[in-house]
PDB file of C-alpha atoms in Angstrom:
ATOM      1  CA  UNK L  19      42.524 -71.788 -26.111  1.00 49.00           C
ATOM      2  CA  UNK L  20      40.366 -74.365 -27.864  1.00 53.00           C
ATOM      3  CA  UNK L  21      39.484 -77.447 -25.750  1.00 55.00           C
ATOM      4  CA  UNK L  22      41.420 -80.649 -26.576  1.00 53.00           C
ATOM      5  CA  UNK L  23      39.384 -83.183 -28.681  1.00 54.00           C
ATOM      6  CA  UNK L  24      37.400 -85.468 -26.577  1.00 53.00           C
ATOM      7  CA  UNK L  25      39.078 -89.157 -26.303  1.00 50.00           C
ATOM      8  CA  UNK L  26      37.149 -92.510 -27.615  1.00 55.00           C
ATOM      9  CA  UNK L  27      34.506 -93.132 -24.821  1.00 57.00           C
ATOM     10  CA  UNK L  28      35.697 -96.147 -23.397  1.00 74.00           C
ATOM     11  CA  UNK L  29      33.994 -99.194 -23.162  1.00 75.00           C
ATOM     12  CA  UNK L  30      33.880-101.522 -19.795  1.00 81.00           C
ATOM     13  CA  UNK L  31      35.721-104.864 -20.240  1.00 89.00           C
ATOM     14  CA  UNK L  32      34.786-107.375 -21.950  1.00 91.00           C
ATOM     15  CA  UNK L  33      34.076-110.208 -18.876  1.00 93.00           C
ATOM     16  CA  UNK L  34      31.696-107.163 -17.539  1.00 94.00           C
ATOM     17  CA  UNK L  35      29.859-106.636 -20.110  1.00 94.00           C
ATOM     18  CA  UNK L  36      28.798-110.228 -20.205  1.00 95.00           C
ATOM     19  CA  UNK L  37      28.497-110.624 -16.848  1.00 93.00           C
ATOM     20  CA  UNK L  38      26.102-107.403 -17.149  1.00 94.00           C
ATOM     21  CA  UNK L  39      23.959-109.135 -19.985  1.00 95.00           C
ATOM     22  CA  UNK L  40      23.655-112.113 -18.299  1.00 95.00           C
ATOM     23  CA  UNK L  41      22.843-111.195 -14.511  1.00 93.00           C
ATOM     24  CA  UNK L  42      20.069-108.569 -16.083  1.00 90.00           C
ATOM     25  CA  UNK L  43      18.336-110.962 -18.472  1.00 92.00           C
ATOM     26  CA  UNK L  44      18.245-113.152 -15.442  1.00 91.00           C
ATOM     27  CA  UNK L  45      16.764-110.794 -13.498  1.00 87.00           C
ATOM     28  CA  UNK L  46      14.120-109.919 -15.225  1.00 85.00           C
ATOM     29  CA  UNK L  47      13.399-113.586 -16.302  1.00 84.00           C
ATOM     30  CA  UNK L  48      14.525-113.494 -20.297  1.00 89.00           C
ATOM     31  CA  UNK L  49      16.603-116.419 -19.136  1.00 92.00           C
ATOM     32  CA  UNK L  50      14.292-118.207 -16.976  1.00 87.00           C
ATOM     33  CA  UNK L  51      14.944-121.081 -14.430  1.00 88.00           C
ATOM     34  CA  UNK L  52      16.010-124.179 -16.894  1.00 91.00           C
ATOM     35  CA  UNK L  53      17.474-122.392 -19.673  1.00 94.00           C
ATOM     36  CA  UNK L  54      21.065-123.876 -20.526  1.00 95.00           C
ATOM     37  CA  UNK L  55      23.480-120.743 -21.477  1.00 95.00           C
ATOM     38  CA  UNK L  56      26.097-121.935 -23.754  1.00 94.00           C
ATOM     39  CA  UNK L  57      29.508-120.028 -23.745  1.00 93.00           C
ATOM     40  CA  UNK L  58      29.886-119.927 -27.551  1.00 93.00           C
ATOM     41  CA  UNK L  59      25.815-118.514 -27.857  1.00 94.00           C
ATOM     42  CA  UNK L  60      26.966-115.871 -25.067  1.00 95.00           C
ATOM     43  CA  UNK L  61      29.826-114.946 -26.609  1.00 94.00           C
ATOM     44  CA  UNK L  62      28.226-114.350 -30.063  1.00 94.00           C
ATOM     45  CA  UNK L  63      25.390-112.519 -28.436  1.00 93.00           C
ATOM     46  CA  UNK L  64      27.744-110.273 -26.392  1.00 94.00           C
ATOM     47  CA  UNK L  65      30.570-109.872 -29.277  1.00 94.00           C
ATOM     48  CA  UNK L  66      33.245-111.003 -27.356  1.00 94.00           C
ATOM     49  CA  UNK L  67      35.603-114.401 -26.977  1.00 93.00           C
ATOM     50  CA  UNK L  68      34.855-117.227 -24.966  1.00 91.00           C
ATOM     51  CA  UNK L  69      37.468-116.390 -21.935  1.00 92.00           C
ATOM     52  CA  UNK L  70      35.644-113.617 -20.407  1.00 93.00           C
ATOM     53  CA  UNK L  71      32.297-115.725 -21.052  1.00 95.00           C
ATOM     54  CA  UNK L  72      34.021-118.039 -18.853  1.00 94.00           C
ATOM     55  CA  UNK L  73      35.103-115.553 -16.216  1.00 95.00           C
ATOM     56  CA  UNK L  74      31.280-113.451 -16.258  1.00 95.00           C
ATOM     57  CA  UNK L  75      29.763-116.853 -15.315  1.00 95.00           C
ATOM     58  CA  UNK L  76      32.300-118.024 -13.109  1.00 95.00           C
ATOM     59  CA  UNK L  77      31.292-114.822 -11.033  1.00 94.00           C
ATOM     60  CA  UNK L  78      27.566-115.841 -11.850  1.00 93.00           C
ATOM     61  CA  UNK L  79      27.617-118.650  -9.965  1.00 93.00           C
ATOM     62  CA  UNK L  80      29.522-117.796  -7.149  1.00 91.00           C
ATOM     63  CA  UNK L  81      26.207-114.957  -6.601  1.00 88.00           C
ATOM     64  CA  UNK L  82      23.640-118.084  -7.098  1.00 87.00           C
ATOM     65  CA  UNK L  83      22.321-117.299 -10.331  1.00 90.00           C
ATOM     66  CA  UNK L  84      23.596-120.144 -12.213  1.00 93.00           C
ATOM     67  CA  UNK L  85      25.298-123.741 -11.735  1.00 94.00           C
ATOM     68  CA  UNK L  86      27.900-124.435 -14.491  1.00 95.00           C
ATOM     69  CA  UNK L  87      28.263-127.830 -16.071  1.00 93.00           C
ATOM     70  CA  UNK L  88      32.022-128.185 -17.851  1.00 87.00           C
ATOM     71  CA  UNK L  89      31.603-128.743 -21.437  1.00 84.00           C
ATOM     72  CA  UNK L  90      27.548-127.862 -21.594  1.00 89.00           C
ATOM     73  CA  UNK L  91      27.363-124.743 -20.389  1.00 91.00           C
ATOM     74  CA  UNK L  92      25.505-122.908 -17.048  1.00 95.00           C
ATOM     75  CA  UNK L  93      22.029-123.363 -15.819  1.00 95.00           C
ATOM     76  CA  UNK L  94      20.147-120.498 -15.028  1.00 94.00           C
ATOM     77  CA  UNK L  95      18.768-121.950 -11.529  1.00 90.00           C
ATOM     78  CA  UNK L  96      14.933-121.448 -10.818  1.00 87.00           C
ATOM     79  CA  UNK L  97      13.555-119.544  -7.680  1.00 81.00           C
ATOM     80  CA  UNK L  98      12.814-122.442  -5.860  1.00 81.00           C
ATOM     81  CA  UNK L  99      10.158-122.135  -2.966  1.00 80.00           C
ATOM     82  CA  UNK L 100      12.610-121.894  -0.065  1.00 83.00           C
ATOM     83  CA  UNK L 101      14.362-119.305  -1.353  1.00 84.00           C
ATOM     84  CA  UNK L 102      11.319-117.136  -1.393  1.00 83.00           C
ATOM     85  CA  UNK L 103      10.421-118.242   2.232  1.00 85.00           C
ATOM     86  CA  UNK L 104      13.754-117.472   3.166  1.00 88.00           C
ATOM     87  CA  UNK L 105      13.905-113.670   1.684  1.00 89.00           C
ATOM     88  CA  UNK L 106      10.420-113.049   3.031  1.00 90.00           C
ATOM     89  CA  UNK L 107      11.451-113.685   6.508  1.00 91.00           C
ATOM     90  CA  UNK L 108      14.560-111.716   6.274  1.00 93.00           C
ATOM     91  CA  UNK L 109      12.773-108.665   4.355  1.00 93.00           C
ATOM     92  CA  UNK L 110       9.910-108.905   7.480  1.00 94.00           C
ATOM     93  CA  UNK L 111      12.968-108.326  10.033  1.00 94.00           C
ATOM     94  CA  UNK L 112      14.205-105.613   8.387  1.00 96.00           C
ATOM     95  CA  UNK L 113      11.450-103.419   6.954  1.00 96.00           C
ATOM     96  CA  UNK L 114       9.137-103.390  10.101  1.00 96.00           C
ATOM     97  CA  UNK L 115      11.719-102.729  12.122  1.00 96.00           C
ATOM     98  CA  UNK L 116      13.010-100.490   9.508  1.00 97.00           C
ATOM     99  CA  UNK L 117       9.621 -98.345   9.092  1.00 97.00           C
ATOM    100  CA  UNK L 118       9.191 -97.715  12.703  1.00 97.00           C
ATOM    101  CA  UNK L 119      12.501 -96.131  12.453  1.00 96.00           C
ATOM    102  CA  UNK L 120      11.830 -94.226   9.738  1.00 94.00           C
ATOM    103  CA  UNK L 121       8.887 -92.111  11.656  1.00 95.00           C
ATOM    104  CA  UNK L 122       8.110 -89.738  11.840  1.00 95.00           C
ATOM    105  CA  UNK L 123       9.616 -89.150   8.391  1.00 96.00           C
ATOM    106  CA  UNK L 124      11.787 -86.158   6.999  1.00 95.00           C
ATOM    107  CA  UNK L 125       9.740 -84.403   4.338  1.00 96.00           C
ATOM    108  CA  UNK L 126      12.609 -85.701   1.737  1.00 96.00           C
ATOM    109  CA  UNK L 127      11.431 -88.932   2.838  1.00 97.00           C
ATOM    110  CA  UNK L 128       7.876 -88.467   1.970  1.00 97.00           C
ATOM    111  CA  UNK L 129       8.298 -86.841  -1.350  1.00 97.00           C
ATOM    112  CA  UNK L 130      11.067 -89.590  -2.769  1.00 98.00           C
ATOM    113  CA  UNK L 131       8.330 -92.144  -1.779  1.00 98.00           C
ATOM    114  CA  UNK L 132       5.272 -90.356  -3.686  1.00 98.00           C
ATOM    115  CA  UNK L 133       7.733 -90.201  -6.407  1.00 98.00           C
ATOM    116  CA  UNK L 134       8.425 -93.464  -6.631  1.00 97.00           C
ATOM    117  CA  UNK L 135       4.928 -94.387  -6.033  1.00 97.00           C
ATOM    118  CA  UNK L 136       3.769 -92.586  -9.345  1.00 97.00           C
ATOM    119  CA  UNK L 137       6.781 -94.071 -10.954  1.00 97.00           C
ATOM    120  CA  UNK L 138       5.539 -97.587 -10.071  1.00 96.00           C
ATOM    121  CA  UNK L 139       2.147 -96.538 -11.558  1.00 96.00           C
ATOM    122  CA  UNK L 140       3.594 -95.243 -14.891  1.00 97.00           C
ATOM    123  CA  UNK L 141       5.503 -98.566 -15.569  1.00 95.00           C
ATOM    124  CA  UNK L 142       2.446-100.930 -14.909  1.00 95.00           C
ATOM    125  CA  UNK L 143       0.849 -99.139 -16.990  1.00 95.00           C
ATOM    126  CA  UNK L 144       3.219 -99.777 -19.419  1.00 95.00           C
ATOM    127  CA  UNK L 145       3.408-103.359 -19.206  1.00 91.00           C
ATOM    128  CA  UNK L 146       7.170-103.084 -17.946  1.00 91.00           C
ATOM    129  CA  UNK L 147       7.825-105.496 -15.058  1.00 88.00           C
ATOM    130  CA  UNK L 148      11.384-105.560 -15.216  1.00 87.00           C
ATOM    131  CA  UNK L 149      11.254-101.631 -13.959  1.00 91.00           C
ATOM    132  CA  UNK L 150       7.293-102.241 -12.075  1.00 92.00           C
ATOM    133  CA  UNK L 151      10.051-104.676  -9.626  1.00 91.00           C
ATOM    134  CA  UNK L 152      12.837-101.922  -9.263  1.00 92.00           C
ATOM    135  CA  UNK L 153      10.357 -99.339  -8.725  1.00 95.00           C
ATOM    136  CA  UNK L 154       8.973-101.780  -6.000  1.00 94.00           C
ATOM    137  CA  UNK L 155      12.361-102.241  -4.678  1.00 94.00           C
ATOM    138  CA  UNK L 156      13.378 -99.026  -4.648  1.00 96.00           C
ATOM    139  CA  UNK L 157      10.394 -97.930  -2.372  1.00 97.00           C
ATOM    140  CA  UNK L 158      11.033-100.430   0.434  1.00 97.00           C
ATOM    141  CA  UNK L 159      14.888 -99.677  -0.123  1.00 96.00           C
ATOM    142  CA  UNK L 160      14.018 -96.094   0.501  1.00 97.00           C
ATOM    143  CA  UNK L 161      12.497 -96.621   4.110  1.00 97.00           C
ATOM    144  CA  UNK L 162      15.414 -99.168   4.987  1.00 97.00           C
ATOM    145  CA  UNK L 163      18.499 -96.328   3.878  1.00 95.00           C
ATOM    146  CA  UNK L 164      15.966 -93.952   6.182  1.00 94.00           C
ATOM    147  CA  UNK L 165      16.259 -96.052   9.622  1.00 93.00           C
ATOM    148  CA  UNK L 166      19.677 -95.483  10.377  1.00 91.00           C
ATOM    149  CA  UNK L 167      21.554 -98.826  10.772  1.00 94.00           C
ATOM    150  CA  UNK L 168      24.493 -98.902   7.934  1.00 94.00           C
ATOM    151  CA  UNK L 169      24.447-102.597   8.930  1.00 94.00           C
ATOM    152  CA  UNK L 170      20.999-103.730   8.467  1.00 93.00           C
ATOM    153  CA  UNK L 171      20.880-101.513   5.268  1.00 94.00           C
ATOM    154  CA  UNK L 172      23.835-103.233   3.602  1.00 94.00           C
ATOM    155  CA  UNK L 173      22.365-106.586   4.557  1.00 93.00           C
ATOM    156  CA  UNK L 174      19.314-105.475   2.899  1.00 94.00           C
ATOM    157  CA  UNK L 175      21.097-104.456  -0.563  1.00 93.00           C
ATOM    158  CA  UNK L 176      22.456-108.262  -0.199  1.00 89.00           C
ATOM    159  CA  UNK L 177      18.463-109.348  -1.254  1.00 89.00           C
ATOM    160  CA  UNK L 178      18.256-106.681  -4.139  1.00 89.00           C
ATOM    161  CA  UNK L 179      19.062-109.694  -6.979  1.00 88.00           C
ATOM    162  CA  UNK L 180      16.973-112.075  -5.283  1.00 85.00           C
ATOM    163  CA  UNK L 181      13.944-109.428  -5.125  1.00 86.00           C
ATOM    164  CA  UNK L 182      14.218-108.175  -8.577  1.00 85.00           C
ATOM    165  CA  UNK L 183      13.843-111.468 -10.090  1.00 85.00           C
ATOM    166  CA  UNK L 184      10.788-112.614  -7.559  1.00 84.00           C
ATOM    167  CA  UNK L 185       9.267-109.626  -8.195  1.00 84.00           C
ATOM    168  CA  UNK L 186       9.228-110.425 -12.229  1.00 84.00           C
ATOM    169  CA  UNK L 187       8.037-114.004 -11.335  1.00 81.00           C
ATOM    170  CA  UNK L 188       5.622-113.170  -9.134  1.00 80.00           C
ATOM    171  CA  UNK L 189       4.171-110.648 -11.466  1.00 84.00           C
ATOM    172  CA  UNK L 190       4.077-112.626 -14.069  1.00 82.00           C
ATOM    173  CA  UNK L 191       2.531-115.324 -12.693  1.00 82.00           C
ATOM    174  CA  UNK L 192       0.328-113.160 -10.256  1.00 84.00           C
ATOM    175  CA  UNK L 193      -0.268-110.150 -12.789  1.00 88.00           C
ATOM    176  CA  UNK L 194      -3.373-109.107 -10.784  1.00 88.00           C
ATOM    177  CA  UNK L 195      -0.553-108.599  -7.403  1.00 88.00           C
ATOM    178  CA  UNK L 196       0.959-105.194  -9.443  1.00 92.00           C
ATOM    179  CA  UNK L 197      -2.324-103.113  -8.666  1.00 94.00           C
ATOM    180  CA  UNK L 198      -2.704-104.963  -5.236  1.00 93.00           C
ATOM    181  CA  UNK L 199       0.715-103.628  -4.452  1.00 94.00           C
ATOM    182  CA  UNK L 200       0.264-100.276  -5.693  1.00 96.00           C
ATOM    183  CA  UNK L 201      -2.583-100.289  -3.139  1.00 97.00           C
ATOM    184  CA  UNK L 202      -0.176-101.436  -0.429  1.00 96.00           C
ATOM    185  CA  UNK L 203       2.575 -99.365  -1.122  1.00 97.00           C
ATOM    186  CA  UNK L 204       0.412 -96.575  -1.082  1.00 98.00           C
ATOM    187  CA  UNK L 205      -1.477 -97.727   2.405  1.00 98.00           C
ATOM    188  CA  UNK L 206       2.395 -97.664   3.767  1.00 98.00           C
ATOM    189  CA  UNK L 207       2.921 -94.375   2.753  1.00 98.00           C
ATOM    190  CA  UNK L 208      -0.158 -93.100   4.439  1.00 98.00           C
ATOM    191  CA  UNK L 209       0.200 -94.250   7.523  1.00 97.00           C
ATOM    192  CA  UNK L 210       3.712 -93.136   7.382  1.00 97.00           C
ATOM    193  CA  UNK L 211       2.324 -89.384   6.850  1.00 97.00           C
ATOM    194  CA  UNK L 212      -0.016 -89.945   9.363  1.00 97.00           C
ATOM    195  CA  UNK L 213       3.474 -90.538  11.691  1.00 96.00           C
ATOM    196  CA  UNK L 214       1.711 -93.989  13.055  1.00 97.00           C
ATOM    197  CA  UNK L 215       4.893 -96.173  13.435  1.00 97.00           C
ATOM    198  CA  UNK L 216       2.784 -98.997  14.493  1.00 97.00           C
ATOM    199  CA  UNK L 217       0.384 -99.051  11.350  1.00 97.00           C
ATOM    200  CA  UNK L 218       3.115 -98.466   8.919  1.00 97.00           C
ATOM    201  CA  UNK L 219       4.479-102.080  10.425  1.00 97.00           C
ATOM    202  CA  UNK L 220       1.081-103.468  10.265  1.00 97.00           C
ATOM    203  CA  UNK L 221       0.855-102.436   6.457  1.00 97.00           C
ATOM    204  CA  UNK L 222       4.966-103.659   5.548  1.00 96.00           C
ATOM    205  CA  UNK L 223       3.501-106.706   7.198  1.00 95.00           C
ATOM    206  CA  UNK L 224       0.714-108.184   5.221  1.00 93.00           C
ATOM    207  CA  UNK L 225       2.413-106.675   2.563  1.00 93.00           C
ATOM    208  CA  UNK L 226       4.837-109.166   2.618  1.00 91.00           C
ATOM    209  CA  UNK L 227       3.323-111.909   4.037  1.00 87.00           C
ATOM    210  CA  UNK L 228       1.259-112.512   1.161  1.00 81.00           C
ATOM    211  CA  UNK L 229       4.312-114.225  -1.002  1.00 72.00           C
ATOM    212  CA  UNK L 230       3.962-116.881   1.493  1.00 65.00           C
ATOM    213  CA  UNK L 231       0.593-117.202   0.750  1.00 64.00           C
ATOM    214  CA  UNK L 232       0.908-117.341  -2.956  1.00 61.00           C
ATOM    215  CA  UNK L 233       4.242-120.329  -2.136  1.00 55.00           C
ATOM    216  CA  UNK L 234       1.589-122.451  -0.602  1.00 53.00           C
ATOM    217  CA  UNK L 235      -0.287-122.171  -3.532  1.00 49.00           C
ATOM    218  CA  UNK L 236      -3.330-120.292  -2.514  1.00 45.00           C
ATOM    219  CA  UNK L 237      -4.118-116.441  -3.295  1.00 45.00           C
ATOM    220  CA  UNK L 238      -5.892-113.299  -1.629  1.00 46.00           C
TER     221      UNK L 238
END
């Protein structure tokens, strides 16, 4: 029998797509800190009305990525330094506890992070930060899934927002930190082959601790 024609692809609602176009051009800082959204701009940009322009930033702000004004529009709110203190300490819980877990690693382990690592290297090259702070991302989310504790892993997916869009800041303000962490993440990886718990937590450690550095205003 021939198959039955193949239905019109449908396409996600209208609120979600602009809540979609929003949240990612926030993310990777094409709306930076300071910019004023207006609903009608939104809308045109988006093709849509102005009611699910309202709902998509509604959800927006609830999530911390924006502070609406009635009648102006919505802020996109800037990554202000306490926020980063506050992410770094959290992330420095998690991952060193996290990567002692992790070893000694499952092969599957090992080969997703080498993957990622070359990944990482292919889209500095290419100038992409947007997907250079996914990349990054996905590596430390990688070790995290790998430790076993549903609960700190979840809490962990809470920062994913809040690291994409300090990665892209950081980068572009820092652009010499994308090779620096290449470096890192691959001095993480070693001593993660090598099975030395300890090291591995030595590594995630300055690793991190460097944003802190860089919020003070000094480099390294």
């Amino acid at each position: 029998m021939p198959s039955a024609p193949a239905g019109p692809v449908r396409r996600p609602p209208a609120a979600d797509r602009v809540y979609t176009h929003v949240k990612q051009a926030v993310l990777d800082r094409r709306y930076e800190g300071g910019t004023l959204l207006t609903e009608g701009e939104l809308a045109e940009a988006v093709g849509v009305s102005r009611t699910p322009v309202r709902e998509a930033l509604l959800k927006l702000e609830m999530e911390g990525l924006l502070k609406l004004y009635p009648k102006k529009g919505a802020l996109v709110l800037a990554v202000s330094a306490q926020e980063i203190r506050d992410v770094v300490e959290t992330r420095l819980l998690v991952e060193e506890f996290a990567v002692r877990r992790a070893v000694p690693a499952p092969p599957a382990l090992i080969a997703r992070l080498k993957e990622l690592l070359e990944e990482q290297k292919r889209r500095a090259e290419a100038g992409d930060l947007a997907e250079v702070a996914v990349t990054d991302r996905c590596f430390h989310a990688e070790i995290v899934q790998h430790a076993g504790n549903q609960i700190l892993a979840r809490l962990y997916d809470q920062l994913r927002d809040r690291q994409l869009r300090m990665g892209v800041a950081v980068m572009q303000s820092h652009p010499d930190r994308i090779a620096k962490n290449i470096a890192e993440h691959a001095e993480i990886l070693e001593r993660i082959e090598a099975e030395d718990a300890e090291g591995a937590a030595q590594c995630v450690r300055r690793h991190l601790s460097w944003v802190k550095v860089l919020v003070r205003g000094e480099d390294r």
